[in-house]
Amino acid sequence: MTTVEPTAEAVGDVVRGTLSAHKSMFLATAGSAGPWAGGAYFADTDPFTLGLVVERTGRTLAAMRENPLVSVVVSTGSPMQPFLQAQADAEVVTGEVAEPVRETLVAKVPEVRPFLAIPVETVRLHVRRWRATDVVNGWLPGRELPGPRQGS
């Protein structure tokens, strides 16, 4: 049996489709208080840029400020459905830069609106590269899609 490697276009299609099908992700950070993981709503402006909000006084934001390298997983939680993993650089954005990020987030995830009423910071994640795993289609190990900051 011959295995055919998927094209970058096929991997990109799985990445875009998985991002489009999900409103939330798992987000992991690491700061002086140690590693931390939690869930977050997100919206993608392109496959390599995700926007979200985090609590202003929370452990996630504190860790991002200390160490902006984060990890994300976009998944239903089932290994038998396609899922994405990545490292990303977190950028806290404010003022006029934050507003379109929040608008995009609310457009994709209307239920995030109550979170905007509490003290939150707006964050953009710049994904370095995606690792797309699709066990059903034989992508184990997962296939990589480099981001624009990695020289695609």
Short mmCIF file of N, CA and C in Angstrom, two decimals:
data_model
loop_
_atom_site.label_atom_id
_atom_site.label_comp_id
_atom_site.label_asym_id
_atom_site.label_seq_id
_atom_site.Cartn_x
_atom_site.Cartn_y
_atom_site.Cartn_z
N MET A 1 0.84 -1.17 0.00
CA MET A 1 0.00 0.00 0.00
C MET A 1 0.89 1.23 0.00
N THR A 2 0.62 2.16 -0.89
CA THR A 2 1.40 3.38 -1.01
C THR A 2 0.69 4.52 -0.29
N THR A 3 1.46 5.27 0.48
CA THR A 3 0.91 6.42 1.17
C THR A 3 1.24 7.66 0.36
N VAL A 4 0.24 8.45 0.05
CA VAL A 4 0.44 9.69 -0.68
C VAL A 4 0.44 10.83 0.32
N GLU A 5 1.51 11.59 0.32
CA GLU A 5 1.59 12.74 1.22
C GLU A 5 0.62 13.82 0.76
N PRO A 6 -0.10 14.41 1.69
CA PRO A 6 -1.02 15.49 1.31
C PRO A 6 -0.23 16.73 0.88
N THR A 7 -0.81 17.47 -0.03
CA THR A 7 -0.19 18.71 -0.47
C THR A 7 -0.35 19.78 0.60
N ALA A 8 0.44 20.84 0.48
CA ALA A 8 0.29 21.98 1.41
C ALA A 8 -1.12 22.54 1.30
N GLU A 9 -1.69 22.51 0.11
CA GLU A 9 -3.05 23.00 -0.09
C GLU A 9 -4.05 22.14 0.70
N ALA A 10 -3.86 20.82 0.68
CA ALA A 10 -4.76 19.92 1.42
C ALA A 10 -4.63 20.16 2.93
N VAL A 11 -3.41 20.34 3.41
CA VAL A 11 -3.21 20.61 4.83
C VAL A 11 -3.84 21.96 5.17
N GLY A 12 -3.65 22.96 4.31
CA GLY A 12 -4.27 24.26 4.53
C GLY A 12 -5.78 24.18 4.57
N ASP A 13 -6.36 23.34 3.73
CA ASP A 13 -7.82 23.17 3.74
C ASP A 13 -8.30 22.58 5.07
N VAL A 14 -7.57 21.61 5.61
CA VAL A 14 -7.94 21.03 6.89
C VAL A 14 -7.79 22.07 8.00
N VAL A 15 -6.72 22.85 7.95
CA VAL A 15 -6.52 23.90 8.96
C VAL A 15 -7.67 24.90 8.90
N ARG A 16 -7.96 25.43 7.72
CA ARG A 16 -9.04 26.41 7.59
C ARG A 16 -10.39 25.82 7.98
N GLY A 17 -10.66 24.60 7.56
CA GLY A 17 -11.93 23.95 7.90
C GLY A 17 -12.09 23.71 9.39
N THR A 18 -11.01 23.31 10.04
CA THR A 18 -11.07 23.05 11.48
C THR A 18 -11.23 24.36 12.25
N LEU A 19 -10.51 25.40 11.85
CA LEU A 19 -10.67 26.70 12.50
C LEU A 19 -12.10 27.22 12.33
N SER A 20 -12.63 27.06 11.15
CA SER A 20 -13.98 27.53 10.87
C SER A 20 -15.04 26.77 11.67
N ALA A 21 -14.78 25.50 11.94
CA ALA A 21 -15.76 24.64 12.63
C ALA A 21 -15.75 24.81 14.14
N HIS A 22 -14.78 25.52 14.69
CA HIS A 22 -14.64 25.65 16.14
C HIS A 22 -14.69 27.11 16.58
N LYS A 23 -15.28 27.32 17.75
CA LYS A 23 -15.33 28.65 18.35
C LYS A 23 -14.38 28.77 19.53
N SER A 24 -13.92 27.64 20.04
CA SER A 24 -13.06 27.68 21.22
C SER A 24 -11.85 26.78 21.01
N MET A 25 -10.86 27.03 21.85
CA MET A 25 -9.61 26.28 21.79
C MET A 25 -9.09 26.10 23.21
N PHE A 26 -8.11 25.25 23.34
CA PHE A 26 -7.36 25.11 24.57
C PHE A 26 -6.10 25.94 24.41
N LEU A 27 -5.76 26.71 25.44
CA LEU A 27 -4.63 27.63 25.39
C LEU A 27 -3.71 27.32 26.57
N ALA A 28 -2.43 27.11 26.30
CA ALA A 28 -1.46 26.82 27.35
C ALA A 28 -0.41 27.92 27.39
N THR A 29 -0.09 28.35 28.61
CA THR A 29 0.92 29.38 28.84
C THR A 29 1.89 28.86 29.88
N ALA A 30 3.02 29.56 30.01
CA ALA A 30 3.99 29.22 31.05
C ALA A 30 4.67 30.49 31.51
N GLY A 31 4.50 30.79 32.79
CA GLY A 31 5.15 31.94 33.40
C GLY A 31 5.79 31.52 34.70
N SER A 32 6.17 32.49 35.52
CA SER A 32 6.85 32.17 36.78
C SER A 32 5.95 31.39 37.75
N ALA A 33 4.63 31.48 37.58
CA ALA A 33 3.71 30.70 38.41
C ALA A 33 3.57 29.27 37.91
N GLY A 34 4.26 28.94 36.82
CA GLY A 34 4.21 27.59 36.26
C GLY A 34 3.33 27.51 35.04
N PRO A 35 3.22 26.33 34.46
CA PRO A 35 2.37 26.17 33.28
C PRO A 35 0.90 26.29 33.64
N TRP A 36 0.10 26.71 32.66
CA TRP A 36 -1.33 26.89 32.87
C TRP A 36 -2.04 26.61 31.56
N ALA A 37 -3.17 25.94 31.63
CA ALA A 37 -3.97 25.66 30.44
C ALA A 37 -5.42 25.97 30.73
N GLY A 38 -6.10 26.47 29.74
CA GLY A 38 -7.51 26.78 29.88
C GLY A 38 -8.16 26.88 28.51
N GLY A 39 -9.44 27.12 28.52
CA GLY A 39 -10.17 27.28 27.28
C GLY A 39 -10.38 28.75 26.97
N ALA A 40 -10.52 29.04 25.68
CA ALA A 40 -10.77 30.42 25.25
C ALA A 40 -11.55 30.41 23.95
N TYR A 41 -12.48 31.35 23.83
CA TYR A 41 -13.11 31.58 22.54
C TYR A 41 -12.09 32.27 21.64
N PHE A 42 -12.18 32.04 20.33
CA PHE A 42 -11.28 32.69 19.40
C PHE A 42 -11.98 32.96 18.08
N ALA A 43 -11.39 33.87 17.32
CA ALA A 43 -11.79 34.10 15.94
C ALA A 43 -10.52 34.24 15.13
N ASP A 44 -10.53 33.67 13.94
CA ASP A 44 -9.37 33.76 13.06
C ASP A 44 -9.60 34.82 11.99
N THR A 45 -8.60 35.67 11.80
CA THR A 45 -8.68 36.64 10.70
C THR A 45 -8.00 36.08 9.47
N ASP A 46 -7.13 35.13 9.68
CA ASP A 46 -6.52 34.31 8.63
C ASP A 46 -6.03 33.06 9.35
N PRO A 47 -5.56 32.05 8.64
CA PRO A 47 -5.19 30.82 9.34
C PRO A 47 -4.06 30.97 10.36
N PHE A 48 -3.34 32.06 10.31
CA PHE A 48 -2.20 32.21 11.21
C PHE A 48 -2.35 33.36 12.21
N THR A 49 -3.55 33.94 12.28
CA THR A 49 -3.80 35.03 13.22
C THR A 49 -5.14 34.77 13.92
N LEU A 50 -5.06 34.58 15.23
CA LEU A 50 -6.25 34.31 16.04
C LEU A 50 -6.42 35.45 17.04
N GLY A 51 -7.67 35.88 17.24
CA GLY A 51 -7.97 36.91 18.23
C GLY A 51 -8.78 36.34 19.37
N LEU A 52 -8.52 36.83 20.58
CA LEU A 52 -9.24 36.38 21.76
C LEU A 52 -9.15 37.45 22.83
N VAL A 53 -9.89 37.25 23.89
CA VAL A 53 -9.78 38.11 25.07
C VAL A 53 -9.47 37.23 26.27
N VAL A 54 -8.70 37.80 27.21
CA VAL A 54 -8.36 37.09 28.44
C VAL A 54 -8.57 38.04 29.61
N GLU A 55 -8.84 37.47 30.78
CA GLU A 55 -9.06 38.28 31.98
C GLU A 55 -7.82 39.13 32.28
N ARG A 56 -8.07 40.38 32.58
CA ARG A 56 -6.98 41.33 32.85
C ARG A 56 -6.15 40.92 34.07
N THR A 57 -6.78 40.33 35.08
CA THR A 57 -6.06 39.96 36.30
C THR A 57 -5.81 38.46 36.40
N GLY A 58 -6.01 37.74 35.31
CA GLY A 58 -5.87 36.29 35.33
C GLY A 58 -4.45 35.80 35.15
N ARG A 59 -4.30 34.53 35.47
CA ARG A 59 -3.00 33.87 35.35
C ARG A 59 -2.54 33.76 33.90
N THR A 60 -3.48 33.60 32.97
CA THR A 60 -3.13 33.46 31.55
C THR A 60 -2.43 34.72 31.05
N LEU A 61 -3.02 35.88 31.31
CA LEU A 61 -2.42 37.14 30.85
C LEU A 61 -1.08 37.38 31.52
N ALA A 62 -0.98 37.12 32.81
CA ALA A 62 0.29 37.31 33.51
C ALA A 62 1.39 36.46 32.87
N ALA A 63 1.07 35.22 32.56
CA ALA A 63 2.06 34.34 31.92
C ALA A 63 2.42 34.84 30.52
N MET A 64 1.42 35.30 29.75
CA MET A 64 1.70 35.82 28.40
C MET A 64 2.63 37.03 28.45
N ARG A 65 2.44 37.87 29.44
CA ARG A 65 3.30 39.06 29.56
C ARG A 65 4.74 38.65 29.89
N GLU A 66 4.91 37.59 30.69
CA GLU A 66 6.25 37.10 31.03
C GLU A 66 6.87 36.32 29.88
N ASN A 67 6.04 35.52 29.22
CA ASN A 67 6.53 34.64 28.16
C ASN A 67 5.46 34.57 27.07
N PRO A 68 5.61 35.36 26.00
CA PRO A 68 4.55 35.42 24.99
C PRO A 68 4.43 34.18 24.10
N LEU A 69 5.30 33.18 24.27
CA LEU A 69 5.17 31.95 23.50
C LEU A 69 4.12 31.06 24.17
N VAL A 70 3.05 30.76 23.44
CA VAL A 70 1.94 29.96 23.96
C VAL A 70 1.72 28.75 23.05
N SER A 71 0.94 27.82 23.52
CA SER A 71 0.53 26.67 22.70
C SER A 71 -0.98 26.63 22.64
N VAL A 72 -1.50 26.16 21.51
CA VAL A 72 -2.94 26.05 21.34
C VAL A 72 -3.30 24.68 20.77
N VAL A 73 -4.50 24.24 21.11
CA VAL A 73 -5.09 23.04 20.53
C VAL A 73 -6.52 23.41 20.14
N VAL A 74 -6.85 23.16 18.89
CA VAL A 74 -8.21 23.36 18.40
C VAL A 74 -8.75 21.97 18.12
N SER A 75 -9.74 21.56 18.93
CA SER A 75 -10.17 20.17 18.88
C SER A 75 -11.53 20.00 19.55
N THR A 76 -12.23 18.96 19.17
CA THR A 76 -13.44 18.58 19.90
C THR A 76 -13.08 17.82 21.16
N GLY A 77 -11.85 17.38 21.24
CA GLY A 77 -11.40 16.54 22.34
C GLY A 77 -11.30 15.08 21.93
N SER A 78 -11.81 14.75 20.76
CA SER A 78 -11.75 13.38 20.26
C SER A 78 -10.56 13.23 19.30
N PRO A 79 -9.66 12.28 19.55
CA PRO A 79 -8.54 12.09 18.64
C PRO A 79 -8.95 11.54 17.28
N MET A 80 -10.19 11.10 17.14
CA MET A 80 -10.64 10.55 15.87
C MET A 80 -11.22 11.61 14.94
N GLN A 81 -11.29 12.85 15.40
CA GLN A 81 -11.71 13.96 14.55
C GLN A 81 -10.50 14.84 14.31
N PRO A 82 -10.42 15.50 13.13
CA PRO A 82 -9.26 16.34 12.86
C PRO A 82 -9.05 17.36 13.99
N PHE A 83 -7.79 17.56 14.35
CA PHE A 83 -7.47 18.56 15.36
C PHE A 83 -6.17 19.26 15.00
N LEU A 84 -6.00 20.45 15.55
CA LEU A 84 -4.85 21.29 15.27
C LEU A 84 -4.06 21.55 16.54
N GLN A 85 -2.75 21.64 16.39
CA GLN A 85 -1.86 22.04 17.47
C GLN A 85 -0.91 23.09 16.91
N ALA A 86 -0.49 24.02 17.76
CA ALA A 86 0.44 25.05 17.30
C ALA A 86 1.11 25.74 18.47
N GLN A 87 2.23 26.35 18.17
CA GLN A 87 2.83 27.35 19.04
C GLN A 87 2.54 28.69 18.39
N ALA A 88 2.36 29.71 19.22
CA ALA A 88 2.05 31.03 18.70
C ALA A 88 2.70 32.08 19.59
N ASP A 89 2.90 33.24 19.01
CA ASP A 89 3.40 34.39 19.76
C ASP A 89 2.21 35.25 20.12
N ALA A 90 2.03 35.50 21.42
CA ALA A 90 0.91 36.29 21.92
C ALA A 90 1.28 37.77 21.91
N GLU A 91 0.36 38.58 21.41
CA GLU A 91 0.54 40.03 21.37
C GLU A 91 -0.69 40.68 21.99
N VAL A 92 -0.51 41.37 23.09
CA VAL A 92 -1.61 42.12 23.71
C VAL A 92 -1.79 43.39 22.89
N VAL A 93 -3.02 43.63 22.43
CA VAL A 93 -3.29 44.82 21.61
C VAL A 93 -4.30 45.70 22.33
N THR A 94 -4.18 47.00 22.13
CA THR A 94 -5.03 47.95 22.82
C THR A 94 -5.56 48.99 21.85
N GLY A 95 -6.48 49.81 22.35
CA GLY A 95 -6.98 50.96 21.59
C GLY A 95 -7.59 50.59 20.26
N GLU A 96 -7.26 51.37 19.24
CA GLU A 96 -7.83 51.18 17.91
C GLU A 96 -7.45 49.84 17.29
N VAL A 97 -6.33 49.27 17.71
CA VAL A 97 -5.90 47.98 17.19
C VAL A 97 -6.79 46.86 17.77
N ALA A 98 -7.20 47.02 19.01
CA ALA A 98 -8.00 45.98 19.68
C ALA A 98 -9.43 45.91 19.14
N GLU A 99 -9.98 47.02 18.73
CA GLU A 99 -11.39 47.06 18.35
C GLU A 99 -11.74 46.08 17.22
N PRO A 100 -11.01 46.06 16.09
CA PRO A 100 -11.38 45.09 15.05
C PRO A 100 -11.19 43.64 15.48
N VAL A 101 -10.24 43.39 16.37
CA VAL A 101 -10.06 42.03 16.88
C VAL A 101 -11.31 41.61 17.65
N ARG A 102 -11.80 42.50 18.51
CA ARG A 102 -13.00 42.21 19.30
C ARG A 102 -14.23 42.08 18.39
N GLU A 103 -14.35 42.93 17.38
CA GLU A 103 -15.49 42.85 16.45
C GLU A 103 -15.50 41.51 15.73
N THR A 104 -14.35 41.07 15.27
CA THR A 104 -14.25 39.78 14.59
C THR A 104 -14.61 38.65 15.54
N LEU A 105 -14.17 38.76 16.79
CA LEU A 105 -14.48 37.74 17.79
C LEU A 105 -15.98 37.66 18.05
N VAL A 106 -16.64 38.80 18.23
CA VAL A 106 -18.08 38.83 18.49
C VAL A 106 -18.86 38.32 17.27
N ALA A 107 -18.38 38.63 16.06
CA ALA A 107 -19.06 38.16 14.85
C ALA A 107 -19.05 36.64 14.77
N LYS A 108 -17.94 36.02 15.15
CA LYS A 108 -17.84 34.56 15.09
C LYS A 108 -18.48 33.90 16.31
N VAL A 109 -18.32 34.54 17.47
CA VAL A 109 -18.75 33.94 18.73
C VAL A 109 -19.61 34.95 19.50
N PRO A 110 -20.87 35.12 19.13
CA PRO A 110 -21.72 36.11 19.82
C PRO A 110 -21.79 35.89 21.33
N GLU A 111 -21.69 34.65 21.78
CA GLU A 111 -21.79 34.37 23.20
C GLU A 111 -20.59 34.89 24.01
N VAL A 112 -19.59 35.45 23.36
CA VAL A 112 -18.44 36.04 24.06
C VAL A 112 -18.77 37.43 24.61
N ARG A 113 -19.84 38.03 24.12
CA ARG A 113 -20.18 39.41 24.51
C ARG A 113 -20.16 39.66 26.02
N PRO A 114 -20.71 38.78 26.88
CA PRO A 114 -20.66 39.05 28.32
C PRO A 114 -19.22 39.16 28.87
N PHE A 115 -18.29 38.46 28.25
CA PHE A 115 -16.90 38.55 28.70
C PHE A 115 -16.31 39.93 28.45
N LEU A 116 -16.84 40.64 27.46
CA LEU A 116 -16.32 41.97 27.14
C LEU A 116 -16.74 43.00 28.18
N ALA A 117 -17.70 42.65 29.03
CA ALA A 117 -18.17 43.56 30.07
C ALA A 117 -17.29 43.51 31.32
N ILE A 118 -16.45 42.49 31.42
CA ILE A 118 -15.55 42.41 32.57
C ILE A 118 -14.18 42.93 32.13
N PRO A 119 -13.30 43.21 33.05
CA PRO A 119 -11.96 43.69 32.65
C PRO A 119 -11.18 42.61 31.90
N VAL A 120 -11.03 42.80 30.61
CA VAL A 120 -10.28 41.86 29.76
C VAL A 120 -9.28 42.63 28.91
N GLU A 121 -8.31 41.89 28.43
CA GLU A 121 -7.36 42.41 27.46
C GLU A 121 -7.56 41.65 26.16
N THR A 122 -7.33 42.33 25.06
CA THR A 122 -7.45 41.72 23.74
C THR A 122 -6.08 41.21 23.32
N VAL A 123 -6.07 40.00 22.78
CA VAL A 123 -4.82 39.35 22.40
C VAL A 123 -4.92 38.83 20.97
N ARG A 124 -3.86 39.02 20.22
CA ARG A 124 -3.71 38.37 18.92
C ARG A 124 -2.64 37.31 19.05
N LEU A 125 -2.94 36.14 18.53
CA LEU A 125 -1.95 35.06 18.49
C LEU A 125 -1.44 34.93 17.07
N HIS A 126 -0.14 34.98 16.91
CA HIS A 126 0.51 34.81 15.61
C HIS A 126 1.08 33.39 15.58
N VAL A 127 0.36 32.51 14.87
CA VAL A 127 0.72 31.09 14.83
C VAL A 127 1.98 30.91 13.99
N ARG A 128 2.93 30.20 14.55
CA ARG A 128 4.19 29.93 13.86
C ARG A 128 4.03 28.88 12.76
N ARG A 129 3.34 27.81 13.10
CA ARG A 129 3.03 26.73 12.15
C ARG A 129 1.96 25.86 12.77
N TRP A 130 1.11 25.31 11.94
CA TRP A 130 0.07 24.40 12.42
C TRP A 130 0.53 22.97 12.22
N ARG A 131 0.11 22.12 13.12
CA ARG A 131 0.24 20.67 12.95
C ARG A 131 -1.18 20.14 12.93
N ALA A 132 -1.59 19.64 11.78
CA ALA A 132 -2.94 19.12 11.58
C ALA A 132 -2.89 17.59 11.65
N THR A 133 -3.70 17.03 12.54
CA THR A 133 -3.77 15.58 12.68
C THR A 133 -5.17 15.13 12.27
N ASP A 134 -5.21 14.14 11.40
CA ASP A 134 -6.47 13.58 10.92
C ASP A 134 -6.28 12.07 10.84
N VAL A 135 -6.53 11.39 11.94
CA VAL A 135 -6.27 9.96 12.06
C VAL A 135 -7.04 9.17 11.01
N VAL A 136 -8.29 9.52 10.79
CA VAL A 136 -9.13 8.79 9.84
C VAL A 136 -8.52 8.79 8.44
N ASN A 137 -7.89 9.89 8.06
CA ASN A 137 -7.27 9.98 6.74
C ASN A 137 -5.78 9.64 6.75
N GLY A 138 -5.30 9.08 7.85
CA GLY A 138 -3.92 8.60 7.91
C GLY A 138 -2.88 9.66 8.23
N TRP A 139 -3.29 10.81 8.72
CA TRP A 139 -2.33 11.85 9.07
C TRP A 139 -1.88 11.67 10.51
N LEU A 140 -1.15 10.62 10.75
CA LEU A 140 -0.59 10.33 12.06
C LEU A 140 0.81 9.80 11.82
N PRO A 141 1.85 10.54 12.07
CA PRO A 141 1.81 11.83 12.74
C PRO A 141 1.14 12.90 11.89
N GLY A 142 0.83 14.01 12.54
CA GLY A 142 0.16 15.12 11.86
C GLY A 142 1.04 15.73 10.78
N ARG A 143 0.42 16.53 9.94
CA ARG A 143 1.11 17.22 8.85
C ARG A 143 1.24 18.69 9.19
N GLU A 144 2.36 19.29 8.82
CA GLU A 144 2.66 20.67 9.20
C GLU A 144 2.33 21.65 8.09
N LEU A 145 1.88 22.82 8.52
CA LEU A 145 1.63 23.94 7.62
C LEU A 145 2.37 25.14 8.19
N PRO A 146 3.54 25.49 7.61
CA PRO A 146 4.31 26.63 8.14
C PRO A 146 3.57 27.94 7.95
N GLY A 147 3.74 28.82 8.91
CA GLY A 147 3.13 30.15 8.84
C GLY A 147 4.02 31.13 8.10
N PRO A 148 3.47 32.30 7.81
CA PRO A 148 4.22 33.30 7.05
C PRO A 148 5.48 33.79 7.78
N ARG A 149 5.46 33.74 9.10
CA ARG A 149 6.65 34.17 9.87
C ARG A 149 7.73 33.10 9.86
N GLN A 150 7.40 31.93 9.35
CA GLN A 150 8.35 30.82 9.28
C GLN A 150 8.88 30.66 7.85
N GLY A 151 8.56 31.60 7.00
CA GLY A 151 9.06 31.54 5.63
C GLY A 151 8.27 30.63 4.74
N SER A 152 7.03 30.27 5.17
CA SER A 152 6.15 29.39 4.38
C SER A 152 6.94 28.73 3.30
#
